[in-house]
Tab-separated table of C-alpha atoms and ligand atoms in Angstrom:
chain	number	residue	atom	x	y	z
X	9	UNK	CA	101.792	52.458	-29.932
X	10	UNK	CA	98.989	54.634	-29.222
X	11	UNK	CA	99.171	55.941	-25.583
X	12	UNK	CA	95.929	56.616	-23.578
X	13	UNK	CA	95.142	60.188	-22.591
X	14	UNK	CA	96.439	60.563	-19.058
X	15	UNK	CA	93.565	60.328	-16.475
X	16	UNK	CA	91.985	57.470	-18.242
X	17	UNK	CA	94.031	54.689	-17.016
X	18	UNK	CA	92.109	54.062	-13.915
X	19	UNK	CA	88.344	54.733	-15.712
X	20	UNK	CA	88.166	50.967	-16.851
X	21	UNK	CA	86.104	48.443	-14.842
X	22	UNK	CA	87.836	47.461	-11.508
X	23	UNK	CA	87.947	43.602	-11.788
X	24	UNK	CA	88.950	43.615	-15.369
X	25	UNK	CA	92.053	45.873	-14.468
X	26	UNK	CA	92.847	43.691	-11.574
X	27	UNK	CA	92.772	40.532	-13.902
X	28	UNK	CA	95.783	39.432	-15.346
X	29	UNK	CA	95.759	38.074	-18.878
X	30	UNK	CA	96.579	34.359	-19.051
X	31	UNK	CA	100.247	33.567	-18.254
X	32	UNK	CA	100.143	30.147	-20.098
X	33	UNK	CA	100.480	31.737	-23.598
X	34	UNK	CA	103.457	33.566	-22.646
X	35	UNK	CA	104.978	30.669	-21.120
X	36	UNK	CA	104.495	28.618	-24.198
X	37	UNK	CA	106.141	31.151	-26.422
X	38	UNK	CA	109.140	31.137	-23.854
X	39	UNK	CA	109.196	27.215	-23.877
X	40	UNK	CA	109.027	27.019	-27.531
X	41	UNK	CA	112.219	29.051	-27.936
X	42	UNK	CA	114.272	26.092	-26.470
X	43	UNK	CA	116.101	24.320	-29.084
X	44	UNK	CA	114.546	20.700	-29.875
X	45	UNK	CA	112.038	20.828	-27.027
X	46	UNK	CA	109.108	18.418	-27.136
X	47	UNK	CA	106.127	20.553	-26.364
X	48	UNK	CA	103.419	18.648	-24.184
X	49	UNK	CA	101.553	21.846	-23.078
X	50	UNK	CA	98.889	22.175	-25.636
X	51	UNK	CA	95.052	21.380	-24.599
X	52	UNK	CA	93.840	20.563	-27.796
X	53	UNK	CA	93.583	17.563	-29.971
X	54	UNK	CA	96.397	16.630	-32.489
X	55	UNK	CA	94.128	15.357	-34.796
X	56	UNK	CA	92.642	16.771	-38.008
X	57	UNK	CA	88.798	17.490	-38.079
X	58	UNK	CA	87.003	14.415	-39.915
X	59	UNK	CA	86.884	14.746	-43.750
X	60	UNK	CA	83.035	14.763	-43.656
X	61	UNK	CA	82.965	17.863	-41.407
X	62	UNK	CA	85.105	19.745	-43.238
X	63	UNK	CA	83.072	19.138	-46.556
X	64	UNK	CA	79.852	19.994	-44.628
X	65	UNK	CA	81.691	23.263	-44.006
X	66	UNK	CA	82.952	23.814	-47.541
X	67	UNK	CA	79.421	23.045	-48.787
X	68	UNK	CA	77.561	25.782	-46.480
X	69	UNK	CA	80.045	28.407	-47.954
X	70	UNK	CA	79.159	27.188	-51.374
X	71	UNK	CA	75.584	27.361	-50.717
X	72	UNK	CA	75.913	31.151	-49.928
X	73	UNK	CA	74.790	30.418	-46.331
X	74	UNK	CA	76.170	33.754	-45.362
X	75	UNK	CA	73.385	35.703	-43.434
X	76	UNK	CA	72.750	36.181	-39.523
X	77	UNK	CA	71.357	33.033	-38.351
X	78	UNK	CA	69.086	32.638	-35.269
X	79	UNK	CA	70.928	33.666	-31.974
X	80	UNK	CA	70.494	30.393	-30.078
X	81	UNK	CA	71.654	28.482	-33.202
X	82	UNK	CA	70.177	27.105	-36.348
X	83	UNK	CA	67.450	24.501	-36.183
X	84	UNK	CA	69.605	21.984	-37.613
X	85	UNK	CA	72.316	22.379	-35.387
X	86	UNK	CA	69.933	22.544	-32.133
X	87	UNK	CA	68.024	19.302	-33.264
X	88	UNK	CA	71.571	17.453	-33.972
X	89	UNK	CA	72.787	18.562	-30.747
X	90	UNK	CA	69.506	17.345	-28.734
X	91	UNK	CA	69.648	13.821	-30.310
X	92	UNK	CA	73.488	13.383	-29.812
X	93	UNK	CA	72.892	14.144	-26.253
X	94	UNK	CA	69.811	11.590	-26.128
X	95	UNK	CA	71.851	9.129	-28.176
X	96	UNK	CA	75.054	9.296	-26.521
X	97	UNK	CA	74.214	10.031	-22.632
X	98	UNK	CA	70.366	9.296	-22.456
X	99	UNK	CA	69.503	13.109	-21.756
X	100	UNK	CA	65.909	14.436	-22.873
X	101	UNK	CA	66.447	18.028	-24.170
X	102	UNK	CA	63.795	19.765	-26.210
X	103	UNK	CA	65.927	21.384	-28.997
X	104	UNK	CA	63.437	24.243	-29.316
X	105	UNK	CA	63.544	25.394	-25.680
X	106	UNK	CA	66.321	23.760	-23.704
X	107	UNK	CA	69.516	24.251	-25.994
X	108	UNK	CA	71.950	27.318	-26.838
X	109	UNK	CA	74.789	27.267	-29.061
X	110	UNK	CA	77.957	29.454	-28.058
X	111	UNK	CA	81.284	30.135	-29.260
X	112	UNK	CA	82.749	27.193	-27.643
X	113	UNK	CA	82.586	26.120	-24.033
X	114	UNK	CA	84.565	29.258	-23.381
X	115	UNK	CA	81.670	31.578	-24.160
X	116	UNK	CA	79.229	29.366	-22.622
X	117	UNK	CA	81.111	29.580	-19.214
X	118	UNK	CA	81.029	33.585	-19.413
X	119	UNK	CA	77.350	33.459	-20.211
X	120	UNK	CA	76.293	31.136	-17.583
X	121	UNK	CA	78.233	33.104	-14.803
X	122	UNK	CA	76.759	36.418	-16.160
X	123	UNK	CA	73.402	35.017	-15.938
X	124	UNK	CA	73.502	33.402	-12.586
X	125	UNK	CA	75.551	36.043	-10.558
X	126	UNK	CA	74.603	39.230	-8.623
X	127	UNK	CA	77.544	41.012	-7.122
X	128	UNK	CA	78.778	39.129	-4.070
X	129	UNK	CA	77.073	35.697	-4.782
X	130	UNK	CA	79.386	32.533	-3.950
X	131	UNK	CA	80.363	30.050	-6.575
X	132	UNK	CA	81.943	26.713	-5.408
X	133	UNK	CA	84.890	25.529	-7.415
X	134	UNK	CA	86.560	22.282	-6.573
X	135	UNK	CA	90.271	22.727	-7.150
X	136	UNK	CA	92.581	22.117	-9.061
X	137	UNK	CA	90.736	22.953	-12.331
X	138	UNK	CA	90.135	24.978	-15.465
X	139	UNK	CA	91.074	28.380	-14.358
X	140	UNK	CA	88.498	30.103	-16.641
X	141	UNK	CA	85.542	29.384	-14.243
X	142	UNK	CA	86.924	31.434	-11.342
X	143	UNK	CA	88.285	34.246	-13.760
X	144	UNK	CA	84.629	34.686	-15.337
X	145	UNK	CA	82.750	34.282	-12.016
X	146	UNK	CA	84.960	37.070	-10.587
X	147	UNK	CA	84.412	39.257	-13.524
X	148	UNK	CA	80.742	39.015	-13.054
X	149	UNK	CA	81.109	40.068	-9.620
X	150	UNK	CA	81.292	36.493	-7.858
X	151	UNK	CA	83.089	35.226	-5.085
X	152	UNK	CA	84.790	31.955	-5.176
X	153	UNK	CA	84.715	29.434	-2.558
X	154	UNK	CA	87.774	26.971	-3.463
X	155	UNK	CA	87.496	23.187	-2.163
X	156	UNK	CA	90.897	21.344	-2.348
X	157	UNK	CA	90.333	17.849	-3.776
X	158	UNK	CA	93.945	16.959	-3.580
X	159	UNK	CA	93.135	14.773	-0.341
X	160	UNK	CA	90.485	12.824	-2.045
X	161	UNK	CA	91.938	11.700	-5.032
X	162	UNK	CA	91.292	15.017	-6.914
X	163	UNK	CA	87.470	14.467	-6.892
X	164	UNK	CA	84.892	16.343	-4.884
X	165	UNK	CA	83.332	14.282	-2.389
X	166	UNK	CA	79.548	14.627	-1.226
X	167	UNK	CA	80.439	15.075	2.395
X	168	UNK	CA	82.920	18.076	1.489
X	169	UNK	CA	80.218	19.471	-0.624
X	170	UNK	CA	77.505	19.043	1.883
X	171	UNK	CA	79.557	20.857	4.650
X	172	UNK	CA	80.252	23.702	2.272
X	173	UNK	CA	76.532	24.422	1.078
X	174	UNK	CA	75.410	23.895	4.691
X	175	UNK	CA	77.727	26.686	5.939
X	176	UNK	CA	77.285	29.193	2.982
X	177	UNK	CA	73.403	29.881	2.198
X	178	UNK	CA	74.771	32.604	-0.493
X	179	UNK	CA	76.008	29.861	-2.614
X	180	UNK	CA	74.766	30.447	-6.104
X	181	UNK	CA	76.297	27.348	-8.148
X	182	UNK	CA	78.731	24.673	-8.114
X	183	UNK	CA	81.061	23.983	-10.923
X	184	UNK	CA	82.213	20.593	-11.681
X	185	UNK	CA	84.156	19.297	-14.941
X	186	UNK	CA	84.253	15.646	-15.691
X	187	UNK	CA	86.781	14.330	-16.917
X	188	UNK	CA	88.644	17.289	-15.470
X	189	UNK	CA	91.208	19.573	-16.766
X	190	UNK	CA	94.366	19.415	-15.516
X	191	UNK	CA	93.703	16.111	-13.858
X	192	UNK	CA	91.748	13.827	-16.102
X	193	UNK	CA	90.133	12.485	-13.142
X	194	UNK	CA	86.234	11.822	-13.868
X	195	UNK	CA	83.301	10.816	-11.651
X	196	UNK	CA	81.605	7.503	-11.612
X	197	UNK	CA	77.887	6.899	-11.369
X	198	UNK	CA	77.962	6.378	-7.721
X	199	UNK	CA	79.825	9.530	-6.952
X	200	UNK	CA	77.661	11.433	-9.298
X	201	UNK	CA	74.633	10.152	-7.390
X	202	UNK	CA	75.970	11.084	-3.987
X	203	UNK	CA	76.921	14.600	-5.221
X	204	UNK	CA	73.420	14.884	-6.907
X	205	UNK	CA	71.711	13.944	-3.820
X	206	UNK	CA	73.544	16.778	-1.801
X	207	UNK	CA	72.801	19.374	-4.218
X	208	UNK	CA	69.203	18.507	-4.626
X	209	UNK	CA	68.830	19.536	-0.855
X	210	UNK	CA	69.974	23.002	-1.715
X	211	UNK	CA	68.576	25.809	-4.161
X	212	UNK	CA	71.822	25.797	-6.085
X	213	UNK	CA	72.777	25.566	-9.810
X	214	UNK	CA	75.253	22.570	-10.878
X	215	UNK	CA	77.585	24.068	-13.816
X	216	UNK	CA	78.645	21.007	-15.376
X	217	UNK	CA	81.692	21.019	-17.729
X	218	UNK	CA	81.535	17.768	-19.875
X	219	UNK	CA	83.664	18.875	-22.917
X	220	UNK	CA	85.784	15.765	-22.233
X	221	UNK	CA	82.820	13.440	-22.156
X	222	UNK	CA	84.000	11.681	-25.304
X	223	UNK	CA	87.375	11.028	-24.055
X	224	UNK	CA	86.768	8.574	-21.157
X	225	UNK	CA	88.807	5.571	-21.176
X	226	UNK	CA	87.837	2.440	-19.221
X	227	UNK	CA	84.070	3.022	-18.757
X	228	UNK	CA	81.395	5.084	-20.567
X	229	UNK	CA	80.837	8.568	-19.650
X	230	UNK	CA	77.949	9.418	-16.970
X	231	UNK	CA	76.592	12.773	-17.297
X	232	UNK	CA	75.491	14.730	-14.143
X	233	UNK	CA	72.786	16.386	-15.938
X	234	UNK	CA	71.229	12.465	-15.913
X	235	UNK	CA	71.119	12.577	-12.122
X	236	UNK	CA	70.035	16.130	-11.444
X	237	UNK	CA	68.243	17.533	-14.837
X	238	UNK	CA	66.196	20.248	-12.989
X	239	UNK	CA	69.249	21.941	-11.178
X	240	UNK	CA	71.964	21.238	-14.040
X	241	UNK	CA	73.198	23.674	-16.626
X	242	UNK	CA	75.286	21.138	-18.849
X	243	UNK	CA	78.029	22.680	-21.358
X	244	UNK	CA	79.488	20.716	-23.940
X	245	UNK	CA	80.876	20.725	-27.312
X	246	UNK	CA	83.036	19.541	-30.341
X	247	UNK	CA	86.320	21.042	-29.766
X	248	UNK	CA	87.747	17.914	-27.897
X	249	UNK	CA	85.466	15.202	-29.136
X	250	UNK	CA	85.756	15.940	-32.828
X	251	UNK	CA	89.391	17.972	-33.076
X	252	UNK	CA	87.255	21.319	-33.607
X	253	UNK	CA	88.764	23.633	-31.332
X	254	UNK	CA	89.121	26.331	-34.200
X	255	UNK	CA	85.404	26.053	-35.251
X	256	UNK	CA	84.405	27.729	-31.683
X	257	UNK	CA	81.130	25.883	-31.107
X	258	UNK	CA	79.923	24.962	-27.466
X	259	UNK	CA	76.242	24.076	-26.528
X	260	UNK	CA	74.441	24.712	-23.100
X	261	UNK	CA	71.820	22.569	-22.264
X	262	UNK	CA	69.670	23.352	-19.380
X	263	UNK	CA	65.833	23.659	-18.238
X	264	UNK	CA	64.027	26.163	-20.760
X	265	UNK	CA	63.552	28.729	-18.008
X	266	UNK	CA	67.397	29.254	-17.731
X	267	UNK	CA	68.297	28.777	-21.239
X	268	UNK	CA	65.944	31.636	-22.232
X	269	UNK	CA	67.722	33.988	-19.706
X	270	UNK	CA	71.268	32.624	-20.695
X	271	UNK	CA	70.088	33.427	-24.438
X	272	UNK	CA	69.611	37.022	-23.272
X	273	UNK	CA	73.537	37.402	-22.432
X	274	UNK	CA	74.468	35.358	-25.700
X	275	UNK	CA	72.634	37.506	-28.005
X	276	UNK	CA	74.275	40.565	-26.453
X	277	UNK	CA	77.870	38.909	-26.932
X	278	UNK	CA	77.410	37.357	-30.129
X	279	UNK	CA	74.528	37.824	-32.016
X	280	UNK	CA	74.828	34.474	-33.749
X	281	UNK	CA	77.566	32.067	-34.428
X	282	UNK	CA	78.817	31.932	-38.005
X	283	UNK	CA	76.861	30.011	-40.277
X	284	UNK	CA	79.714	27.957	-41.584
X	285	UNK	CA	80.797	26.499	-38.161
X	286	UNK	CA	77.174	25.808	-37.135
X	287	UNK	CA	76.858	23.783	-40.378
X	288	UNK	CA	80.064	21.676	-39.597
X	289	UNK	CA	78.943	21.194	-35.859
X	290	UNK	CA	75.324	19.852	-37.287
X	291	UNK	CA	77.264	17.555	-39.288
X	292	UNK	CA	79.364	16.613	-36.241
X	293	UNK	CA	76.522	15.769	-34.135
X	294	UNK	CA	74.392	14.083	-36.408
X	295	UNK	CA	76.662	12.258	-38.904
X	296	UNK	CA	79.812	12.034	-36.720
X	297	UNK	CA	78.585	10.686	-33.560
X	298	UNK	CA	81.235	8.125	-33.373
X	299	UNK	CA	84.055	10.128	-34.847
X	300	UNK	CA	85.940	10.218	-31.555
X	301	UNK	CA	86.326	6.639	-31.243
X	302	UNK	CA	89.579	6.258	-33.191
X	303	UNK	CA	91.030	9.281	-31.547
X	304	UNK	CA	90.071	7.825	-28.081
X	305	UNK	CA	91.787	4.599	-28.786
X	306	UNK	CA	94.898	6.545	-29.944
X	307	UNK	CA	94.744	8.511	-26.626
X	308	UNK	CA	94.419	5.396	-24.523
X	309	UNK	CA	97.546	3.833	-26.006
X	310	UNK	CA	99.350	7.279	-25.042
X	311	UNK	CA	97.778	7.464	-21.626
X	312	UNK	CA	98.683	3.819	-21.005
X	313	UNK	CA	102.338	4.220	-22.099
X	314	UNK	CA	102.647	7.279	-19.818
X	315	UNK	CA	101.123	5.584	-16.851
X	316	UNK	CA	103.981	2.752	-17.247
X	317	UNK	CA	106.521	5.350	-17.901
X	318	UNK	CA	105.562	7.273	-14.668
X	319	UNK	CA	105.266	4.362	-12.444
X	320	UNK	CA	108.613	3.271	-13.525
X	321	UNK	CA	110.045	6.695	-12.573
X	322	UNK	CA	108.395	6.133	-9.374
X	323	UNK	CA	106.496	9.580	-9.576
X	324	UNK	CA	102.896	10.046	-8.115
X	325	UNK	CA	100.103	11.057	-10.664
X	326	UNK	CA	96.313	11.394	-10.744
X	327	UNK	CA	94.718	8.410	-12.496
X	328	UNK	CA	93.705	9.922	-15.885
X	329	UNK	CA	90.337	8.309	-16.460
X	330	UNK	CA	89.556	10.743	-19.455
X	331	UNK	CA	90.794	13.993	-21.452
X	332	UNK	CA	94.412	13.810	-22.393
X	333	UNK	CA	96.585	15.076	-19.383
X	334	UNK	CA	98.669	13.466	-17.074
X	335	UNK	CA	98.736	15.592	-13.923
X	336	UNK	CA	101.716	14.633	-11.754
X	337	UNK	CA	103.307	15.407	-8.325
X	338	UNK	CA	106.877	17.082	-8.597
X	339	UNK	CA	109.028	14.615	-6.767
X	340	UNK	CA	109.957	15.943	-3.486
X	341	UNK	CA	113.854	16.218	-4.501
X	342	UNK	CA	113.032	18.657	-6.970
X	343	UNK	CA	111.987	22.201	-6.512
X	344	UNK	CA	108.372	22.447	-5.616
X	345	UNK	CA	107.612	25.771	-7.436
X	346	UNK	CA	105.836	24.373	-10.512
X	347	UNK	CA	106.949	27.632	-12.593
X	348	UNK	CA	110.573	27.183	-11.865
X	349	UNK	CA	110.418	23.661	-12.287
X	350	UNK	CA	108.698	23.922	-15.811
X	351	UNK	CA	111.401	26.339	-16.768
X	352	UNK	CA	114.286	23.972	-15.478
X	353	UNK	CA	112.784	20.799	-17.208
X	354	UNK	CA	112.282	22.789	-20.253
X	355	UNK	CA	116.029	23.953	-20.338
X	356	UNK	CA	117.846	20.799	-18.938
X	357	UNK	CA	115.317	18.093	-20.263
X	358	UNK	CA	113.941	19.833	-23.518
X	359	UNK	CA	110.432	18.932	-22.418
X	360	UNK	CA	107.443	21.581	-22.222
X	361	UNK	CA	104.955	21.166	-19.454
X	362	UNK	CA	102.173	23.097	-17.588
X	363	UNK	CA	102.568	24.506	-14.234
X	364	UNK	CA	100.271	23.331	-11.792
X	365	UNK	CA	99.966	26.702	-10.032
X	366	UNK	CA	97.841	27.925	-12.860
X	367	UNK	CA	95.275	25.497	-12.082
X	368	UNK	CA	95.285	25.848	-8.507
X	369	UNK	CA	97.929	23.128	-7.521
X	370	UNK	CA	101.146	24.173	-6.586
X	371	UNK	CA	103.772	21.436	-6.489
X	372	UNK	CA	102.237	19.444	-9.534
X	373	UNK	CA	102.897	19.822	-13.252
X	374	UNK	CA	100.396	18.709	-16.327
X	375	UNK	CA	101.551	17.051	-19.451
X	376	UNK	CA	99.352	16.844	-22.233
X	377	UNK	CA	99.297	13.984	-24.441
X	378	UNK	CA	97.632	15.166	-27.189
X	379	UNK	CA	100.984	14.541	-28.905
X	380	UNK	CA	102.387	11.727	-30.981
X	381	UNK	CA	103.843	8.400	-29.510
X	382	UNK	CA	107.130	9.151	-30.898
X	383	UNK	CA	107.235	12.675	-28.957
X	384	UNK	CA	105.746	10.800	-25.833
X	385	UNK	CA	108.643	8.379	-25.916
X	386	UNK	CA	111.174	10.838	-26.338
X	387	UNK	CA	109.797	13.260	-23.610
X	388	UNK	CA	109.619	10.031	-21.293
X	389	UNK	CA	113.191	9.243	-21.670
X	390	UNK	CA	114.439	12.887	-21.313
X	391	UNK	CA	112.298	13.292	-18.204
X	392	UNK	CA	113.439	9.850	-16.597
X	393	UNK	CA	117.025	10.809	-17.378
X	394	UNK	CA	116.240	14.372	-15.837
X	395	UNK	CA	114.729	12.869	-12.566
X	396	UNK	CA	117.490	10.531	-11.939
X	397	UNK	CA	120.085	13.321	-12.039
X	398	UNK	CA	117.828	15.601	-9.640
X	399	UNK	CA	117.602	12.781	-7.216
X	400	UNK	CA	121.224	12.106	-7.531
X	401	UNK	CA	122.039	15.762	-6.647
X	402	UNK	CA	120.200	15.162	-3.419
X	403	UNK	CA	121.772	12.149	-2.542
X	404	UNK	CA	125.379	13.362	-2.951
X	405	UNK	CA	124.761	16.702	-1.010
T	589	PLP	C1	87.450	21.696	-19.221
T	589	PLP	C2	87.649	22.637	-20.103
T	589	PLP	N1	86.269	23.308	-20.506
T	589	PLP	C3	86.342	24.121	-21.615
T	589	PLP	C4	87.418	24.555	-22.239
T	589	PLP	C5	87.064	25.235	-23.578
T	589	PLP	O1	86.454	24.816	-24.673
T	589	PLP	P1	86.287	25.297	-25.851
T	589	PLP	O2	87.477	25.094	-26.870
T	589	PLP	O3	84.792	24.788	-26.641
T	589	PLP	O4	86.007	26.996	-25.674
T	589	PLP	C6	88.490	23.758	-22.046
T	589	PLP	C7	89.638	23.804	-23.163
T	589	PLP	O5	90.862	23.511	-22.838
T	589	PLP	C8	88.614	22.902	-20.886
T	589	PLP	O6	89.955	22.252	-20.676
């Protein structure tokens, strides 16, 4: 290991130095070392990328498509993305001015925060949620206003948002993910209208992460951008819908004035995405618009199985409208510290879960059902046995 010259340790950016790397990867490594564990921790599809998309990638390489592409994305991809958003969610975006391609939604989140935030600006983030929003906002100098949603079915209510926006005139943006990670909860048409009504009365942006839009189970996905096109910065992609997390393609769609500014950040970070992943993404958005259907059916079966299993165990959980997570309350007869509980469950029940604390909800655990039905059945049986034993311990003591 090369060590740094003494005196340079504190010369880096203060916020970066204070930001801890994600603990999730280290925890996953620790859990995986438990013999015969069923790992239900991953936040990515367990399916393969559809064949026609892989072929498009191969063909792109064979065509020697190996030069710097336009920074905002190839014309083919931008136009495929615009027509996908139109066909799927009835959104009107001009591919030449209103869309930008990023390295996954992860880069999109950073680009948007960097574009919007001046030091000290406030960003409203309903909790629990994907932790990258707050980390990216803080790295860009923002301050976070958390709103707890636990008392409201894990969805932000229009009343709570109105109170926060009325009291905090320095709010720059509100971040909403629907369906959300870790809860799978999604906003319906009426809830979207109510929130849009509140936001439209303030000069704030809505950053809407709709990466799980194709994984909504009992109704169609409704986009916030439909209700609030002039204020919404929409983020979506192919990671979850087309089982393409490793291709790293996300999109941002928003009014042209904001896209042209986000493009400045994107170009500095990335120059452009790889040609090959953009060719694959263009294929996904144009000829794969229903690729998610069979995966969605499979996830729905798994979700329904888990709903019955957790009801049988008498464990409270958030109703999962979408995504592939079951977010449940640690029963009161167990250790409420989610990290300790995850470790105990891994050792004693051989099931790998993710602590709720990492998403802003201590006392909860996240189970990912991006796993085979056989694994889910084994995990449910093991968890049931574990919880019965824990309950007995309390009753006997
Ligand atoms: C809500 C949410 N947004 C964004 C991402 C990251 O997406 P991408 O793989 O496209 O960077 C994830 C990944 O788990 C997520 O859960």
